XYZ file of C-alpha atoms in Angstrom:
593
model
C 0.000 0.000 0.000
C 2.835 2.379 0.844
C 4.444 1.377 -2.432
C 1.299 2.495 -4.264
C 1.467 5.865 -2.468
C 5.130 6.387 -3.326
C 4.686 5.314 -6.953
C 1.674 7.631 -7.294
C 3.777 10.589 -6.189
C 6.756 9.656 -8.390
C 4.558 9.207 -11.501
C 2.899 12.573 -10.963
C 6.280 14.235 -10.609
C 5.248 15.149 -7.087
C 8.236 13.624 -5.321
C 11.843 13.165 -6.331
C 13.347 9.915 -4.989
C 16.660 11.489 -3.979
C 15.851 15.100 -3.119
C 13.053 17.398 -2.094
C 11.285 19.617 -4.593
C 13.028 22.989 -4.461
C 11.030 25.976 -3.212
C 10.703 29.194 -5.184
C 13.785 31.373 -4.701
C 14.290 35.006 -5.704
C 17.079 37.146 -7.076
C 17.026 40.882 -7.699
C 17.402 42.010 -11.311
C 17.290 45.750 -11.873
C 15.638 47.231 -14.955
C 15.743 44.070 -16.991
C 12.111 42.986 -17.064
C 11.776 42.794 -20.854
C 15.154 41.124 -21.308
C 14.180 38.609 -18.642
C 10.844 37.866 -20.319
C 12.414 37.396 -23.747
C 14.879 34.928 -22.260
C 12.088 32.579 -21.128
C 11.228 29.585 -23.319
C 7.926 29.460 -25.184
C 5.234 27.038 -24.057
C 5.614 23.868 -26.183
C 2.708 21.994 -27.767
C 2.597 18.395 -26.485
C 2.531 15.721 -29.175
C -0.866 14.351 -30.202
C 0.032 10.891 -28.905
C 1.153 12.254 -25.534
C -2.065 14.249 -25.180
C -4.269 11.262 -26.049
C -2.323 8.857 -23.811
C -2.583 11.220 -20.851
C -6.272 11.760 -21.500
C -6.888 8.000 -21.322
C -4.825 7.789 -18.126
C -7.012 10.528 -16.613
C -10.220 8.692 -17.580
C -9.159 5.282 -16.251
C -9.964 5.819 -12.530
C -13.143 7.885 -13.022
C -15.244 6.176 -15.755
C -16.717 2.697 -16.133
C -14.776 0.089 -18.222
C -17.407 0.159 -20.994
C -17.164 3.941 -21.295
C -13.377 3.724 -21.234
C -13.361 1.237 -24.129
C -15.651 3.494 -26.137
C -13.357 6.475 -25.475
C -10.320 4.395 -26.499
C -11.948 3.577 -29.859
C -12.839 7.247 -30.439
C -9.244 8.238 -29.666
C -7.884 5.692 -32.143
C -10.094 7.212 -34.826
C -9.103 10.711 -33.710
C -5.381 9.911 -34.114
C -5.520 8.322 -37.575
C -2.985 9.774 -40.078
C -4.592 12.634 -41.983
C -7.509 12.661 -39.556
C -9.096 15.443 -37.527
C -6.659 15.043 -34.623
C -3.648 15.556 -36.855
C -5.248 18.625 -38.455
C -6.033 20.154 -35.061
C -2.511 19.378 -33.860
C -0.959 21.165 -36.853
C -3.247 24.141 -36.220
C -1.983 24.326 -32.620
C 1.630 24.122 -33.782
C 1.090 26.938 -36.289
C -0.516 29.058 -33.552
C 2.451 28.345 -31.257
C 4.893 29.556 -33.939
C 3.081 32.886 -34.349
C 2.286 33.723 -30.722
C 4.333 34.359 -27.603
C 2.116 31.867 -25.795
C -0.438 29.756 -27.680
C -2.508 29.016 -24.555
C -2.648 32.180 -22.409
C -5.169 34.164 -24.457
C -7.507 31.183 -24.661
C -7.133 30.650 -20.912
C -7.944 34.297 -20.139
C -11.004 34.303 -22.398
C -12.420 30.857 -21.629
C -11.684 30.588 -17.915
C -12.588 34.162 -17.025
C -13.843 36.724 -19.533
C -16.367 34.465 -21.302
C -17.565 33.040 -17.970
C -20.996 34.487 -17.221
C -21.508 33.473 -13.590
C -20.875 36.172 -10.955
C -17.220 36.687 -10.086
C -18.297 36.547 -6.435
C -17.924 32.987 -5.035
C -17.638 31.467 -8.528
C -14.336 33.021 -9.597
C -12.713 35.542 -7.238
C -10.665 34.059 -4.368
C -10.523 35.611 -0.918
C -7.562 35.637 1.456
C -7.899 35.676 5.250
C -5.047 37.457 7.059
C -4.206 36.975 10.747
C -6.862 38.444 13.031
C -6.169 41.928 14.369
C -7.321 43.277 17.714
C -8.391 46.881 17.170
C -9.257 48.603 20.415
C -10.893 51.471 18.522
C -11.610 52.646 14.998
C -8.304 54.534 15.032
C -6.670 51.098 15.155
C -8.525 50.190 11.975
C -7.326 53.418 10.318
C -3.711 52.890 11.434
C -3.681 49.356 10.088
C -5.215 50.453 6.771
C -2.692 53.300 6.456
C 0.250 50.935 6.970
C -1.245 48.446 4.523
C -1.631 51.119 1.831
C 1.973 52.241 2.347
C 3.125 48.625 2.089
C 1.362 48.101 -1.247
C 2.860 51.330 -2.568
C 6.291 50.078 -1.485
C 5.686 46.908 -3.515
C 4.472 49.035 -6.424
C 7.751 50.971 -6.431
C 9.591 47.713 -7.196
C 7.251 47.113 -10.138
C 7.618 50.706 -11.375
C 11.423 50.610 -11.171
C 11.675 47.014 -12.441
C 13.512 45.928 -9.301
C 10.973 43.237 -8.461
C 12.840 40.093 -7.420
C 12.759 37.500 -10.200
C 11.485 34.175 -8.901
C 13.119 30.846 -9.615
C 11.757 27.321 -9.314
C 14.227 24.455 -9.392
C 16.863 26.857 -10.691
C 14.686 28.017 -13.598
C 13.458 31.646 -13.833
C 9.707 32.238 -13.769
C 7.622 34.639 -15.862
C 6.976 37.828 -13.886
C 4.292 39.248 -16.184
C 1.384 38.679 -13.783
C 2.932 41.054 -11.229
C 2.626 43.841 -13.790
C -1.103 43.158 -14.286
C -2.539 43.368 -10.762
C -2.242 47.095 -9.988
C -4.190 49.869 -11.763
C -6.309 47.256 -13.547
C -9.982 46.347 -13.567
C -12.454 44.016 -15.230
C -15.095 45.690 -17.416
C -18.456 43.916 -17.779
C -19.975 43.146 -21.172
C -23.340 41.701 -22.124
C -21.642 38.695 -23.758
C -17.953 38.887 -22.873
C -15.923 40.952 -20.395
C -12.618 42.735 -20.920
C -9.736 43.719 -18.649
C -8.156 47.177 -18.739
C -4.760 48.123 -17.318
C -3.911 51.790 -16.894
C -0.268 51.306 -15.824
C 1.161 52.248 -19.210
C -0.974 55.385 -19.650
C 0.894 58.637 -20.336
C -0.250 59.711 -16.880
C -0.503 56.498 -14.813
C -2.968 56.562 -11.895
C -1.751 58.114 -8.646
C -4.861 57.408 -6.576
C -6.528 54.535 -4.804
C -10.226 54.156 -4.038
C -11.474 53.827 -0.481
C -15.008 52.620 0.238
C -16.757 53.086 3.576
C -20.480 52.678 4.298
C -21.039 51.941 0.570
C -19.506 55.331 -0.373
C -16.470 55.567 -2.669
C -13.646 58.096 -2.373
C -10.627 58.963 -4.491
C -7.524 59.172 -2.308
C -4.381 60.572 -3.965
C -1.444 58.653 -2.492
C 1.430 60.578 -4.090
C 2.729 64.073 -3.472
C 3.233 66.508 -6.355
C 6.940 65.554 -6.456
C 6.029 61.889 -7.043
C 6.889 60.642 -3.549
C 4.277 58.463 -1.816
C 2.372 59.797 1.157
C 3.727 58.679 4.514
C 1.748 56.338 6.757
C 0.906 59.332 8.943
C -0.428 61.326 5.991
C -2.494 58.391 4.729
C -3.956 57.956 8.212
C -5.055 61.611 8.294
C -6.728 61.208 4.894
C -8.525 58.030 5.975
C -9.848 59.876 9.028
C -11.302 62.519 6.726
C -12.989 59.813 4.637
C -14.445 58.114 7.707
C -15.824 61.338 9.155
C -17.500 62.343 5.897
C -19.214 58.981 5.318
C -20.925 58.288 8.635
C -24.370 57.840 7.059
C -25.287 54.261 6.191
C -28.445 54.965 4.224
C -26.714 55.298 0.850
C -27.500 53.009 -2.079
C -24.874 50.226 -2.251
C -23.856 50.944 -5.839
C -20.948 48.494 -5.607
C -23.262 45.505 -5.209
C -24.090 45.804 -8.908
C -20.651 44.273 -9.622
C -21.683 41.054 -7.856
C -24.446 40.113 -10.276
C -24.394 37.661 -13.188
C -22.092 39.104 -15.808
C -24.742 39.540 -18.504
C -27.073 41.303 -16.059
C -24.262 43.496 -14.756
C -23.170 44.226 -18.352
C -26.634 45.603 -19.181
C -26.858 47.529 -15.900
C -23.342 48.912 -16.497
C -24.264 50.297 -19.909
C -27.276 51.965 -18.347
C -25.292 53.266 -15.359
C -22.589 55.030 -17.384
C -25.050 56.842 -19.667
C -24.985 59.513 -16.972
C -21.796 61.607 -17.189
C -21.307 61.861 -13.424
C -21.753 58.114 -13.013
C -19.323 57.420 -15.866
C -16.638 59.629 -14.330
C -17.088 57.974 -10.918
C -16.895 54.467 -12.392
C -13.759 55.402 -14.379
C -12.113 56.713 -11.199
C -12.666 53.328 -9.513
C -11.471 51.385 -12.558
C -8.312 53.496 -12.929
C -7.365 53.417 -9.252
C -4.215 51.529 -8.237
C -6.267 49.328 -5.887
C -9.241 49.583 -3.524
C -9.412 49.557 0.263
C -12.714 48.534 1.869
C -13.249 49.861 5.394
C -15.831 47.369 6.627
C -18.417 47.598 9.370
C -18.103 44.958 12.126
C -19.773 41.582 11.637
C -21.657 39.714 14.401
C -19.026 38.307 16.754
C -18.002 34.686 16.138
C -16.368 32.207 18.528
C -12.605 31.864 18.231
C -12.838 28.477 16.502
C -15.282 29.887 13.929
C -13.398 33.143 13.333
C -11.462 31.985 10.266
C -14.590 30.557 8.657
C -16.523 33.776 9.329
C -13.599 35.815 8.004
C -13.416 33.584 4.911
C -16.995 34.320 3.863
C -16.447 38.001 4.667
C -13.556 38.038 2.175
C -15.472 36.046 -0.462
C -18.765 37.935 -0.465
C -19.013 40.434 2.395
C -21.834 38.719 4.293
C -24.800 39.849 2.198
C -26.603 43.083 1.371
C -27.292 43.803 5.072
C -23.596 43.738 5.854
C -20.591 44.525 3.665
C -21.384 43.102 0.216
C -22.182 46.607 -1.028
C -18.855 47.873 0.332
C -16.995 46.431 -2.665
C -16.285 46.896 -6.353
C -15.883 43.219 -7.246
C -14.476 43.967 -10.731
C -11.421 45.642 -9.195
C -8.355 43.407 -9.371
C -7.183 44.077 -5.810
C -9.476 44.942 -2.901
C -7.966 44.988 0.574
C -10.519 44.570 3.350
C -9.989 46.061 6.802
C -12.865 45.430 9.194
C -13.611 47.545 12.245
C -13.722 44.272 14.193
C -10.189 43.232 13.128
C -11.263 40.984 10.247
C -8.669 41.643 7.550
C -7.769 40.202 4.174
C -8.502 40.754 0.520
C -10.441 39.576 -2.494
C -9.008 39.662 -5.985
C -10.537 39.425 -9.442
C -8.919 36.370 -10.991
C -8.554 37.322 -14.671
C -5.189 39.161 -14.487
C -3.287 36.760 -12.196
C -3.127 33.514 -10.261
C -2.725 33.147 -6.492
C 1.087 33.009 -6.021
C 1.821 36.589 -7.215
C -0.999 37.860 -4.987
C 0.425 35.979 -2.006
C 3.940 37.324 -2.726
C 2.476 40.833 -2.599
C 0.730 39.973 0.679
C 3.956 38.614 2.189
C 5.765 41.837 1.257
C 3.003 44.045 2.673
C 2.761 42.103 5.953
C 6.542 42.232 6.377
C 6.488 45.969 5.639
C 3.692 46.558 8.158
C 5.528 44.654 10.877
C 8.579 46.889 10.583
C 6.761 50.123 9.725
C 6.088 52.626 12.459
C 3.969 55.754 12.379
C 6.361 58.616 11.702
C 5.218 62.160 12.344
C 5.718 64.197 9.204
C 5.631 67.940 8.558
C 2.020 69.036 8.336
C 1.683 69.794 4.653
C -1.955 70.610 3.879
C -3.521 67.760 1.912
C -6.561 68.047 -0.291
C -9.772 66.494 0.975
C -10.274 63.052 -0.625
C -12.898 63.372 -3.352
C -16.212 61.631 -2.817
C -17.518 59.887 -5.942
C -21.104 60.797 -6.798
C -23.711 58.569 -8.409
C -27.084 59.603 -9.780
C -29.471 56.757 -8.972
C -32.382 56.548 -11.418
C -35.383 54.263 -10.785
C -33.921 51.797 -13.294
C -30.532 51.715 -11.511
C -32.356 51.319 -8.182
C -34.155 48.309 -9.655
C -30.812 46.831 -10.812
C -29.379 47.330 -7.313
C -32.343 45.518 -5.730
C -31.949 42.607 -8.174
C -28.223 42.403 -7.379
C -28.997 42.430 -3.633
C -31.390 39.507 -4.011
C -28.926 37.518 -6.079
C -26.111 38.227 -3.630
C -28.185 37.084 -0.671
C -29.007 33.839 -2.483
C -25.276 33.235 -3.063
C -24.493 34.047 0.569
C -27.021 31.528 1.860
C -25.878 28.894 -0.623
C -22.172 28.991 0.194
C -20.948 26.583 2.835
C -17.375 27.227 3.979
C -15.128 25.636 6.591
C -11.678 27.046 7.297
C -9.526 24.814 9.486
C -6.055 24.879 10.983
C -4.594 21.377 11.058
C -2.176 21.586 13.989
C -0.809 18.021 14.201
C 1.962 18.694 11.699
C 2.825 20.900 8.757
C 5.055 20.505 5.741
C 7.826 19.379 8.112
C 6.491 15.795 8.312
C 6.146 15.043 4.564
C 9.600 16.562 4.052
C 11.018 14.262 6.744
C 9.651 11.369 4.673
C 11.261 12.751 1.468
C 7.816 13.551 0.079
C 6.321 16.667 -1.446
C 3.934 18.319 1.053
C 1.606 19.166 -1.831
C 1.464 15.543 -3.039
C 0.937 14.366 0.536
C -2.060 16.677 1.008
C -3.486 15.783 -2.424
C -3.436 12.076 -1.584
C -5.096 12.825 1.762
C -7.819 14.710 -0.150
C -8.290 11.732 -2.464
C -8.625 9.457 0.562
C -11.063 11.787 2.370
C -13.279 12.057 -0.730
C -13.213 8.294 -1.343
C -14.197 7.569 2.255
C -17.209 9.914 1.914
C -18.457 8.775 -1.502
C -16.852 5.339 -2.127
C -15.687 6.498 -5.544
C -12.900 8.540 -7.092
C -13.741 11.824 -8.752
C -12.176 14.123 -11.364
C -9.815 16.432 -9.475
C -8.347 19.733 -10.610
C -5.211 21.136 -9.044
C -3.778 24.310 -10.522
C -0.260 23.905 -11.914
C 1.895 26.897 -12.750
C 3.189 27.377 -16.294
C 5.255 30.415 -15.293
C 8.493 28.744 -16.361
C 7.277 29.644 -19.873
C 6.805 33.131 -21.310
C 3.388 34.580 -20.342
C 2.538 31.254 -18.689
C -0.621 31.059 -16.590
C -1.826 27.680 -15.280
C -2.603 24.173 -16.406
C -4.215 21.255 -14.598
C -2.722 18.542 -12.434
C -5.272 15.730 -12.543
C -4.543 14.295 -9.127
C -6.840 11.294 -9.555
C -4.875 8.487 -11.212
C -4.984 4.696 -11.395
C -2.330 4.606 -8.662
C -4.149 7.085 -6.402
C -7.346 5.027 -6.874
C -5.521 1.853 -5.851
C -4.016 3.624 -2.854
C -7.288 4.996 -1.435
C -9.023 1.640 -1.914
C -6.140 -0.190 -0.218
C -5.929 2.204 2.758
C -9.096 0.855 4.359
C -8.898 -2.700 2.977
C -7.649 -5.063 5.732
C -6.553 -7.563 3.076
C -4.107 -5.043 1.573
C -1.371 -4.830 4.175
C 1.758 -5.842 2.213
C 4.163 -3.245 0.791
C 4.541 -3.703 -2.966
C 7.647 -3.204 -5.084
C 7.820 0.142 -6.941
C 7.647 -0.154 -10.567
C -18.192 20.107 -35.676
C -16.718 18.855 -32.815
C -14.917 15.585 -33.296
C -16.747 12.711 -31.628
C -14.128 12.469 -28.910
C -15.334 15.832 -27.530
C -18.965 14.635 -27.542
C -18.055 11.501 -25.585
C -19.653 11.058 -22.147
C -16.229 10.380 -20.670
C -15.009 13.805 -21.823
C -17.820 15.519 -19.905
C -17.067 13.377 -16.843
C -13.350 14.216 -16.983
C -14.048 17.957 -16.980
C -16.607 17.861 -14.154
C -14.202 18.655 -11.332
C -15.884 17.567 -8.111
C -12.662 18.562 -6.383
C -11.205 21.921 -7.462
C -8.004 22.397 -5.468
C -5.039 24.696 -5.167
C -1.944 24.937 -3.014
C -1.137 28.597 -2.363
C 1.853 28.621 -0.001
C 2.748 31.845 1.804
C 5.198 33.046 4.438
C 2.253 34.813 6.087
C 0.005 32.651 8.267
C -2.967 33.139 5.951
C -5.321 31.020 3.879
C -6.953 31.528 0.493
C -10.505 30.356 -0.170
C -12.713 30.010 -3.239
C -15.999 28.444 -4.258
C -16.596 25.120 -6.056
C -16.531 25.053 -9.865
C -19.454 22.615 -10.241
C -22.800 22.519 -8.365
C -22.010 19.187 -6.679
C -18.344 19.895 -6.018
C -15.897 21.297 -3.493
C -13.334 24.094 -3.580
C -10.255 23.268 -1.489
C -7.310 25.611 -0.957
C -4.411 25.068 1.430
C -1.283 26.760 2.735
C 1.184 24.292 4.289
C 3.165 26.118 6.998
C 6.167 24.528 8.707
C 4.278 23.148 11.721
C 0.619 23.339 10.657
C -1.590 23.466 7.568
C -4.252 26.109 6.870
C -6.998 24.915 4.574
C -10.412 26.057 3.387
C -13.161 23.773 2.066
C -16.244 25.152 0.307
C -19.440 23.602 -1.076
C -22.975 24.682 -1.965
C -25.813 24.206 0.517
C -28.193 23.665 -2.406
C -26.469 20.328 -3.107
C -27.674 17.594 -0.749
C -24.672 15.373 -1.468
C -21.917 17.782 -0.419
C -20.836 18.718 3.095
C -17.847 21.043 3.546
C -17.306 20.470 7.320
C -17.478 16.693 6.792
C -14.865 16.765 4.023
C -12.690 19.090 6.127
C -12.896 16.631 9.035
C -12.235 13.729 6.668
C -9.146 15.505 5.339
C -7.761 15.896 8.866
C -8.344 12.194 9.556
C -6.761 11.176 6.234
C -3.648 13.290 6.927
C -3.239 11.573 10.306
C -3.858 8.101 8.856
C -1.255 8.557 6.110
C 1.231 9.789 8.703
C 0.429 6.699 10.766
C 1.056 4.454 7.766
C 4.442 6.051 7.112
C 5.492 5.985 10.767
C 4.680 2.283 11.180
C 6.540 1.247 8.026
C 10.316 0.617 8.181
C 12.082 3.319 6.145
C 14.291 0.709 4.400
C 11.277 -0.870 2.718
C 10.544 2.273 0.629
């Protein structure tokens, strides 16, 4: 059984027999961003045979033998010389010759901009930061001021091209995503969205947006000489914003951004017909990032805090709470709650999780060393409040968005846990990848709940290639299926030796393979935080984890509207599976591996 586990990890490239997988390292390269990018290899096109073989391998543990045989016959037809597969393959190869990256544009369009479900829950991840204890609202303002200064410090590295280049296994990674997350925003369309980035404008943005009690403000964060405001100056400006937005009876205009994309696209076109509204919307879109000063949520017990904070980051708690205190199309929104609940939500189209977490790590480190420094009292302009003219039609759109948001809030089930028995230290001591270890525990937990294996998506970085985004690790394999079945089988106790569309796309097995009941992602961080996101299918789970040295933070989500799923049960099952796999490894002589 242990042999099956080890072979599963070796086959997936998840563990190297003689050495641990190397972590991402960084080196500082000044002013050489373009030269660095051009030096990266282009994403290759896998051979047709390799693609088809791997597709069959992915189907094997998740479809019935009869369906598998049918898929095998369709693939044989698909691969015939001069057939449709060969023609499609040549088309891909031609595309790869012409483009910097043959996949990235398709990924951006298909995974994000063509996707019509709300970005809330269904696309945008949230990140829960360590809980803060604010004794008063001034504490909230001080924290927000330091956070803003920290992001601006990170931005200066981007602006001056001194951002540390990351390496994985000695190979440099594409840094393009870092240049997409600031001063950018998603724009809704009635059929397809777009993303705009104002960084390269002749006059790049010098302001952020701050939202408090559903009211948006433009806050200039640079002096006339181009230097950023100090923490002290930012704090003074935030105080002004707070004091001029005490009323809570304003229309939550931001909640419009939470609706289905087609509905929001129509409402958007109507909203910006008014000149004042258009100027206000443009100010939000052009801003470097957004800071949401949230009202306190009902107090939760200590063991439920992370779960409560997770939903606060993902959707804001509903129209009664902070869901209107957002502009969900904005790439980066930092959330600072009056009750100490802090984190962020980001719109997923411009970047994956790791660059966001690197930014977070930098900001948290900056905040820990940053102190409030009294600066000369230079008069600062009052932050500008953004005005919106609310017509009856816009009011109706807001009410519809509120209803839809509240439905999503009630439907999302989330459980954020801290597994304290061990962290990445134990898998490393066994010469195993922590990620592979956790993935196999997830496979075991799911199998114990449902007595079957399911299609599993784990995001895999393609940043070793120019403009690389992500691809899929299909964690469910024939070996992982054998392992989870053997774990609880008393008869299996011996350790084994290691050893139009073409018809294929209309095949039942193809639909099964893409129905990811488990959508997972490892997003490691130096900060003791956890990312969370919603499931990608109605009867599925979203699982994100951050393996720290001595513990593991993980978030499990599901939909309440599905009777078959249960996020707390899977979270508990994952904890038990992690302990059981550790027990297996500890009771097996090391020499037998």
